[in-house]
Short mmCIF file of C-alpha atoms and ligand atoms in Angstrom, two decimals:
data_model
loop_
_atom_site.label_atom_id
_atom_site.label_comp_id
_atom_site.label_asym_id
_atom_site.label_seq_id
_atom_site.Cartn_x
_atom_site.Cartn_y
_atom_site.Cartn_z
CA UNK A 796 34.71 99.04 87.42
CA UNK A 797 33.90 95.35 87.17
CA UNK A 798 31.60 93.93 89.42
CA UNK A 799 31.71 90.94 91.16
CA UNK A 800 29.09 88.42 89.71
CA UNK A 801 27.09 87.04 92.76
CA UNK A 802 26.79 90.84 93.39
CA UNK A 803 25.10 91.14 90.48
CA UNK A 804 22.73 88.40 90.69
CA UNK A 805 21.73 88.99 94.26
CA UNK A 806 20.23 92.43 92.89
CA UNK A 807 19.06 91.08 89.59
CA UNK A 808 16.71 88.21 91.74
CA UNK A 809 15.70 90.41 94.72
CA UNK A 810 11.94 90.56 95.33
CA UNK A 811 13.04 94.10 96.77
CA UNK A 812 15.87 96.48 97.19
CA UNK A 813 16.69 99.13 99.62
CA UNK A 814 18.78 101.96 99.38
CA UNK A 815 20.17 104.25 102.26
CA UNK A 816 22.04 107.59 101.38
CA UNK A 817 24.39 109.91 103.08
CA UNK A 818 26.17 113.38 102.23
CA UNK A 819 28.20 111.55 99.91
CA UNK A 820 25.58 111.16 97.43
CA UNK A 821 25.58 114.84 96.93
CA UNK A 822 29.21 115.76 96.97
CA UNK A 823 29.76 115.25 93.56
CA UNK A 824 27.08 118.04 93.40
CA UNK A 825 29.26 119.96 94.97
CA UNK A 826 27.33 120.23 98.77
CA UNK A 827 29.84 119.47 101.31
CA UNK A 828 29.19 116.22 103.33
CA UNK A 829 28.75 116.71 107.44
CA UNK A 830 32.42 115.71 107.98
CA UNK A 831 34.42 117.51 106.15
CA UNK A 832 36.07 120.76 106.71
CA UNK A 833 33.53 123.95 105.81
CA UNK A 834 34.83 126.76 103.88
CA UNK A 835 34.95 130.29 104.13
CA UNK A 836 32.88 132.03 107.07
CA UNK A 837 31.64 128.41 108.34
CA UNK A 838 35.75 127.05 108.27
CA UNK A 839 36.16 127.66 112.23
CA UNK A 840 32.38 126.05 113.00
CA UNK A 841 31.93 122.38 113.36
CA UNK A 842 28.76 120.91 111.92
CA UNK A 843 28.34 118.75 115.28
CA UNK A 844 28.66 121.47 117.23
CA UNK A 845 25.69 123.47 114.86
CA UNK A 846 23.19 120.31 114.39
CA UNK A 847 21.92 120.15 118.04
CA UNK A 848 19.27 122.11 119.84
CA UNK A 849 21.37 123.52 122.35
CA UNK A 850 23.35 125.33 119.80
CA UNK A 851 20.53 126.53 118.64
CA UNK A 852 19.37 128.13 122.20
CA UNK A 853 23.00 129.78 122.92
CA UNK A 854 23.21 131.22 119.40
CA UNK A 855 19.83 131.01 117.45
CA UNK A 856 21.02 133.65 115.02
CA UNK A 857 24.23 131.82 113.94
CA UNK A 858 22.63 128.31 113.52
CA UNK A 859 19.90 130.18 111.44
CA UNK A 860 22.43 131.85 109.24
CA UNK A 861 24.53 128.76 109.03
CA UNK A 862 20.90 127.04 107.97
CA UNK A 863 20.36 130.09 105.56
CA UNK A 864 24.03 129.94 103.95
CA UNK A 865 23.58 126.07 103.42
CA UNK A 866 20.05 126.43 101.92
CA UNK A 867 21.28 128.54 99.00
CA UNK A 868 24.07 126.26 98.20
CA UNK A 869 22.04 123.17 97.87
CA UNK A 870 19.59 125.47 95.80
CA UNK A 871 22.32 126.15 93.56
CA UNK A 872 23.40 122.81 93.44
CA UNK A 873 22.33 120.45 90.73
CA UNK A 874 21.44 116.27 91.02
CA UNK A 875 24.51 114.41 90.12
CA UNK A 876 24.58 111.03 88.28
CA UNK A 877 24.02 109.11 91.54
CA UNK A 878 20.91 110.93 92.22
CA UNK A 879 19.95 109.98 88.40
CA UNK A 880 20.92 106.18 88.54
CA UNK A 881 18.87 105.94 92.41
CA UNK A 882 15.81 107.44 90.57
CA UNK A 883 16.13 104.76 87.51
CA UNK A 884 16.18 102.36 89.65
CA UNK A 885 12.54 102.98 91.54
CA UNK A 886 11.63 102.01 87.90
CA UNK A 887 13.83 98.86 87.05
CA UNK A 888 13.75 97.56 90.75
CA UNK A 889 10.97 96.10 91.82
CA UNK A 890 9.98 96.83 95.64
CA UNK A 891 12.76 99.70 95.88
CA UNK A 892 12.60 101.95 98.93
CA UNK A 893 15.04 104.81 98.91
CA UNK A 894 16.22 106.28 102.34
CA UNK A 895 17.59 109.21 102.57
CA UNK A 896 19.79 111.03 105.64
CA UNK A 897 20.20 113.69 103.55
CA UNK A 898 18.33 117.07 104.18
CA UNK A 899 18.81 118.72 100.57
CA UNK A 900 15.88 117.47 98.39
CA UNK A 901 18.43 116.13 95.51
CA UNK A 902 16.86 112.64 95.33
CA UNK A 903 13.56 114.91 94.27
CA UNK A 904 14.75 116.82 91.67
CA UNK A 905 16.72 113.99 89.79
CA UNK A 906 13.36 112.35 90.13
CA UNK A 907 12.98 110.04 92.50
CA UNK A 908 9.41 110.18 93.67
CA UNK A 909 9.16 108.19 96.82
CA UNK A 910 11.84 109.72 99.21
CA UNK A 911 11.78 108.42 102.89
CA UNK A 912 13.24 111.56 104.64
CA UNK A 913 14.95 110.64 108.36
CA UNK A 914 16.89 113.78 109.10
CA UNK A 915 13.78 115.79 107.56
CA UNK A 916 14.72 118.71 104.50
CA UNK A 917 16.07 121.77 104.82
CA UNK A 918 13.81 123.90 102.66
CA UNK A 919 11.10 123.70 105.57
CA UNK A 920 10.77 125.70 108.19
CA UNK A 921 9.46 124.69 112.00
CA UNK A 922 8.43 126.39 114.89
CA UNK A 923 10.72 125.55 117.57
CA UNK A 924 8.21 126.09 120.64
CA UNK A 925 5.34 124.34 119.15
CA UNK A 926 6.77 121.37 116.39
CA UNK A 927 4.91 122.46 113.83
CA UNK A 928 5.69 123.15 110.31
CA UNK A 929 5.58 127.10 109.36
CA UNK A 930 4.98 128.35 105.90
CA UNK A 931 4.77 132.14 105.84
CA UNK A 932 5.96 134.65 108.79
CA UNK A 933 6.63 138.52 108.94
CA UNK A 934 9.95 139.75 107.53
CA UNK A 935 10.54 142.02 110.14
CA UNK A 936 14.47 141.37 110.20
CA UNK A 937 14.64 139.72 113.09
CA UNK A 938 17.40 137.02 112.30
CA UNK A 939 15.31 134.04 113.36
CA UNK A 940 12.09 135.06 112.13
CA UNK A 941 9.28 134.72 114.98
CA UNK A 942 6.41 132.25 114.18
CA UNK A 943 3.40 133.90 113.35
CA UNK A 944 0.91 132.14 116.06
CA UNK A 945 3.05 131.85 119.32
CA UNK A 946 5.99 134.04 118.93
CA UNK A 947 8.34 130.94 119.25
CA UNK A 948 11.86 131.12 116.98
CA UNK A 949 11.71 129.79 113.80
CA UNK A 950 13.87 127.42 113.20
CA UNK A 951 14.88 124.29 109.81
CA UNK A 952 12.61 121.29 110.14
CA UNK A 953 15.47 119.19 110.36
CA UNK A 954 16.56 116.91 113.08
CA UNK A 955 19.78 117.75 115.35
CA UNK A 956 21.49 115.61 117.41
CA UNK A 957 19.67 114.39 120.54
CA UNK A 958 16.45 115.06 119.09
CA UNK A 959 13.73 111.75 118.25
CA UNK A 960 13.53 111.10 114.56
CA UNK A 961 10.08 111.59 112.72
CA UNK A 962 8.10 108.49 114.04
CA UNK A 963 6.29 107.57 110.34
CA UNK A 964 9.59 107.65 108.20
CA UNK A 965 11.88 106.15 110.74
CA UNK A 966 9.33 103.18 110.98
CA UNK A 967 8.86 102.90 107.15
CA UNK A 968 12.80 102.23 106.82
CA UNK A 969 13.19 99.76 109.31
CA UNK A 970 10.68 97.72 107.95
CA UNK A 971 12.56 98.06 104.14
CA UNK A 972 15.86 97.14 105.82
CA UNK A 973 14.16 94.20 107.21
CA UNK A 974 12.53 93.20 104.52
CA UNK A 975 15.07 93.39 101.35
CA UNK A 976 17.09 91.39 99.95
CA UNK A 977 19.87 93.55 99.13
CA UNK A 978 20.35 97.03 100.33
CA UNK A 979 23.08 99.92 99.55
CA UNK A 980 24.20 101.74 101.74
CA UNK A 981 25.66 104.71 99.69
CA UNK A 982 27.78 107.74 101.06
CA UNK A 983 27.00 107.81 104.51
CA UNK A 984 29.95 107.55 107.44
CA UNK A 985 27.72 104.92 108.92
CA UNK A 986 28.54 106.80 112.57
CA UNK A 987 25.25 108.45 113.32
CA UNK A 988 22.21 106.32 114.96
CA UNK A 989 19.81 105.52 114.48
CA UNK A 990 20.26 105.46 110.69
CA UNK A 991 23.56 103.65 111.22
CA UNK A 992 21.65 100.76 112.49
CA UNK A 993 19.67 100.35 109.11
CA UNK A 994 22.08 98.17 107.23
CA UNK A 995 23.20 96.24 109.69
CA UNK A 996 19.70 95.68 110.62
CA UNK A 997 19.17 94.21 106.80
CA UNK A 998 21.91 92.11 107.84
CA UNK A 999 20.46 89.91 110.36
CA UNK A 1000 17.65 89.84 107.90
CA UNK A 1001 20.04 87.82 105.66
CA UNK A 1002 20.10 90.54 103.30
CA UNK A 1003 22.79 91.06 100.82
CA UNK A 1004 24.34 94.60 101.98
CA UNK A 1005 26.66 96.38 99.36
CA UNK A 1006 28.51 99.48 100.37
CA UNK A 1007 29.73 102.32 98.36
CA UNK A 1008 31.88 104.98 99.40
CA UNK A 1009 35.78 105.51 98.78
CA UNK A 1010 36.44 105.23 102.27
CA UNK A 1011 36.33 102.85 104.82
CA UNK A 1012 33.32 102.98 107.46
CA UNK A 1013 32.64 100.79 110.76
CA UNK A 1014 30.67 99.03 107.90
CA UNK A 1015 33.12 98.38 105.89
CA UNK A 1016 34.43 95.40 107.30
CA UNK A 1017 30.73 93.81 107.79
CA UNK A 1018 29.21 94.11 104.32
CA UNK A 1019 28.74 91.30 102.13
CA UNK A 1020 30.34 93.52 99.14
CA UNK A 1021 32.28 96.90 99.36
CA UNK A 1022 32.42 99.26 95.58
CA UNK A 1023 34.99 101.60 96.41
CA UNK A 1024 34.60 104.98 95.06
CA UNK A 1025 32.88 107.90 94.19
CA UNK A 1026 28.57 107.40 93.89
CA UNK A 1027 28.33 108.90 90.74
CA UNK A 1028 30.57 106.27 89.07
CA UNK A 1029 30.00 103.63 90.78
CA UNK A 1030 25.84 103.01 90.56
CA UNK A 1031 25.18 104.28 86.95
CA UNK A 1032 27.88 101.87 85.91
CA UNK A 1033 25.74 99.27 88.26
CA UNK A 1034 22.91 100.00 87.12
CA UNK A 1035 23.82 99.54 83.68
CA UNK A 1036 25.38 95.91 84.23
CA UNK A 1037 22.40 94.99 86.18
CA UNK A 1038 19.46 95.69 83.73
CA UNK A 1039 21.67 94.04 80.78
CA UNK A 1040 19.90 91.69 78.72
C1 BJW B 289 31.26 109.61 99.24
C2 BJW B 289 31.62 110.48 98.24
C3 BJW B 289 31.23 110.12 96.95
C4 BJW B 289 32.36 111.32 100.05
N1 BJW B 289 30.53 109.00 96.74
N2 BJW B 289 30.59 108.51 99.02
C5 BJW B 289 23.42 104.82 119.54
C6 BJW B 289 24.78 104.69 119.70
C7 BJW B 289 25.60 105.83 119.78
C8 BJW B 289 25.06 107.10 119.72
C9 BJW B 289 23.71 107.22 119.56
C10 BJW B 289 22.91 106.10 119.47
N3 BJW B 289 21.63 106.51 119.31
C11 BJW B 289 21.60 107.86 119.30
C12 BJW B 289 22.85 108.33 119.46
C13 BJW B 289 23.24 109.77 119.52
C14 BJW B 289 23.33 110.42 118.17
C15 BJW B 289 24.47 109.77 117.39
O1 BJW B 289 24.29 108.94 116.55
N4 BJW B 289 25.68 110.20 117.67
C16 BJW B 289 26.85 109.65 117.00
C17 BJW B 289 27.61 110.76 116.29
C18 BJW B 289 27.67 108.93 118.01
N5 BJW B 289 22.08 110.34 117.43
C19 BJW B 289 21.11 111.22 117.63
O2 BJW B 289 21.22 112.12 118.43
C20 BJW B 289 19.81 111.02 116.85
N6 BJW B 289 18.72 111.12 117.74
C21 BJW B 289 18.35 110.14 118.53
O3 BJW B 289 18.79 109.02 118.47
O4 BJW B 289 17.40 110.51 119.44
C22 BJW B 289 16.93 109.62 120.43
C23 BJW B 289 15.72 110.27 121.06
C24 BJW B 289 14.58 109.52 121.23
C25 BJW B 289 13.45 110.11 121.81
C26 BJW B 289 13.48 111.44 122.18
C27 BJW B 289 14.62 112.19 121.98
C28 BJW B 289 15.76 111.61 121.42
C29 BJW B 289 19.61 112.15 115.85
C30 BJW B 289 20.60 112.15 114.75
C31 BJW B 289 20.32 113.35 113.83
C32 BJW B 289 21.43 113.57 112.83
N7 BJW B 289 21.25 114.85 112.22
C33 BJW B 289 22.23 115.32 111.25
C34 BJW B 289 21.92 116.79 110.94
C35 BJW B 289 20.74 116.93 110.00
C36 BJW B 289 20.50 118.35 109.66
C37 BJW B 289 21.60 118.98 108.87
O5 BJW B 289 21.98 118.50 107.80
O6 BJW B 289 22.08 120.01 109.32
O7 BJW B 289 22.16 114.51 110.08
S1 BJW B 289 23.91 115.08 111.79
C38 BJW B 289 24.53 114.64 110.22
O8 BJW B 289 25.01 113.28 110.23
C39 BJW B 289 23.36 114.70 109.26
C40 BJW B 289 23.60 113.50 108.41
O9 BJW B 289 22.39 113.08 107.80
C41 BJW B 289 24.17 112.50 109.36
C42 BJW B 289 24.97 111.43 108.73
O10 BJW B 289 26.05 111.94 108.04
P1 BJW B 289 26.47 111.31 106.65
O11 BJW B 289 25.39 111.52 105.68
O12 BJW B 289 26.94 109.94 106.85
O13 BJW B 289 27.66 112.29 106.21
P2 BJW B 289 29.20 112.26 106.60
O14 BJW B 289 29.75 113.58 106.27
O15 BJW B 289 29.40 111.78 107.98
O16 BJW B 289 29.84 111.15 105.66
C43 BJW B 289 29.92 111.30 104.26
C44 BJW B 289 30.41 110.00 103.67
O17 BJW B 289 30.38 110.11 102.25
C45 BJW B 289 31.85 109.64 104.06
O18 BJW B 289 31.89 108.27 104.47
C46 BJW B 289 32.63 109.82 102.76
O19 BJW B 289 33.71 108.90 102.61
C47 BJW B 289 31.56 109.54 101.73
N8 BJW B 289 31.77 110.16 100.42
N9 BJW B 289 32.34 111.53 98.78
C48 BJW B 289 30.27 108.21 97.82
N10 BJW B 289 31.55 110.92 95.88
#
């Protein structure tokens, strides 16, 4: 792909750079992104209909599982090249933040070292009475496992739909998206708030905001520059072009 010039100077003079990433990011890792059809056992579930707390209360046992089936996938699942290129870039870009929406620690492994997590990560574990985070509990089978002070269900320490994102993270990201000068806004459907809001927050920041995705979002039509197709093309090839001599 060639990229457009001012494009390329906007993120080779920016003081600092933001990043925002969605499932997409990881689906050429091979973890399905939120929206699109599950396989197998999960086919007939919807992920909406999973992610929220009262799904949790009707059927604690199925959203654990679903949790449980989904954690050993993205264990098995390896960084792709857009999780490399995002971590090169905390190192070539000066003043880069990287948020992520994305639950599965990939950003991590490929190296990245400062993550901002919104939608929180799905290898911990939280007690659903009390909020707090839960490290070690009694295998008695119980399918979820009871926390080990109060008895409440265990549950991911993730956040569903309708619940208040973590207060620290979600304030550290606003203030990158207001502050950049460009951001990306990388695999994500841009449909879920308050992350949704991030870019086009940078935008009334006069921020340069680039998207990347192969399809069209309610974005789209409102970012200064659109690189359509797949993450793991598109920003090592960026990445490359930028930090040329
Ligand atoms: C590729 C690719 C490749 C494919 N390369 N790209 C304002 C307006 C309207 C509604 C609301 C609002 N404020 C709040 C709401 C309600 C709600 C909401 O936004 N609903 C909308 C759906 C309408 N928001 C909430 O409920 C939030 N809470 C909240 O606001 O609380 C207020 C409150 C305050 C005080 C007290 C109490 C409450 C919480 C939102 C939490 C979202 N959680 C989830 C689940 C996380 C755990 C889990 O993973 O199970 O987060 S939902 C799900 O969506 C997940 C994702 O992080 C998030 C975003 O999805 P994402 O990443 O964009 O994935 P997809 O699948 O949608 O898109 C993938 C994209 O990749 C596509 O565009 C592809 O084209 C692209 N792609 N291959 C690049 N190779």
């Amino acid at each position: 792909m060639t990229f457009p010039e001012p494009l390329l100077r906007a993120l080779r003079n920016a003081r600092k750079v933001a990043a925002l990433t969605g499932a997409g990011v990881s689906a050429e890792s091979g973890v399905p992104t939120f929206r699109n059809a599950q396989t197998g056992l999960w086919a007939q579930f919807k992920p909406e209909e999973l992610a929220t707390p009262g799904a949790f209360l009707k059927n604690p046992r199925l959203v654990w599982e679903w949790y449980e089936w989904r954690r050993q996938l993205v264990q098995n699942a390896k960084p792709n090249p857009a999780h490399f290129a995002l971590a090169e870039m905390e190192n070539k870009f000066p003043g880069f933040t990287l948020i992520t929406q994305n639950v599965d620690g990939l950003h991590q492994r490929a190296g990245s070292r400062k993550v901002i997590e919104i939608h929180g990560n799905i290898t911990r574990t939280k007690c659903f009475q009390e909020d707090t985070v839960v490290t070690q509990w009694n295998e008695t089978g119980e399918v979820p496992p009871k926390c080990p002070r109060c008895g409440g269900l265990l549950r991911p320490d993730v956040v569903w739909f309708e619940e208040a994102l973590p207060e620290i993270p979600t304030e550290a990201a606003f203030a990158a998206s207001r502050d950049c000068d460009v951001f990306l806004c990388i695999g994500t459907s841009a449909v879920v708030y308050p992350a949704a809001s991030l870019p086009l927050e940078a935008l009334q920041h006069q921020a340069t905001v680039i998207e990347i995705n192969p399809e069209v979002t309610p974005l789209t039509s409102r970012a200064s520059y659109v690189l359509n197709g797949p993450a793991g093309e598109i920003l090592p090839g960026l990445l490359t072009e930028v930090t040329r001599a």
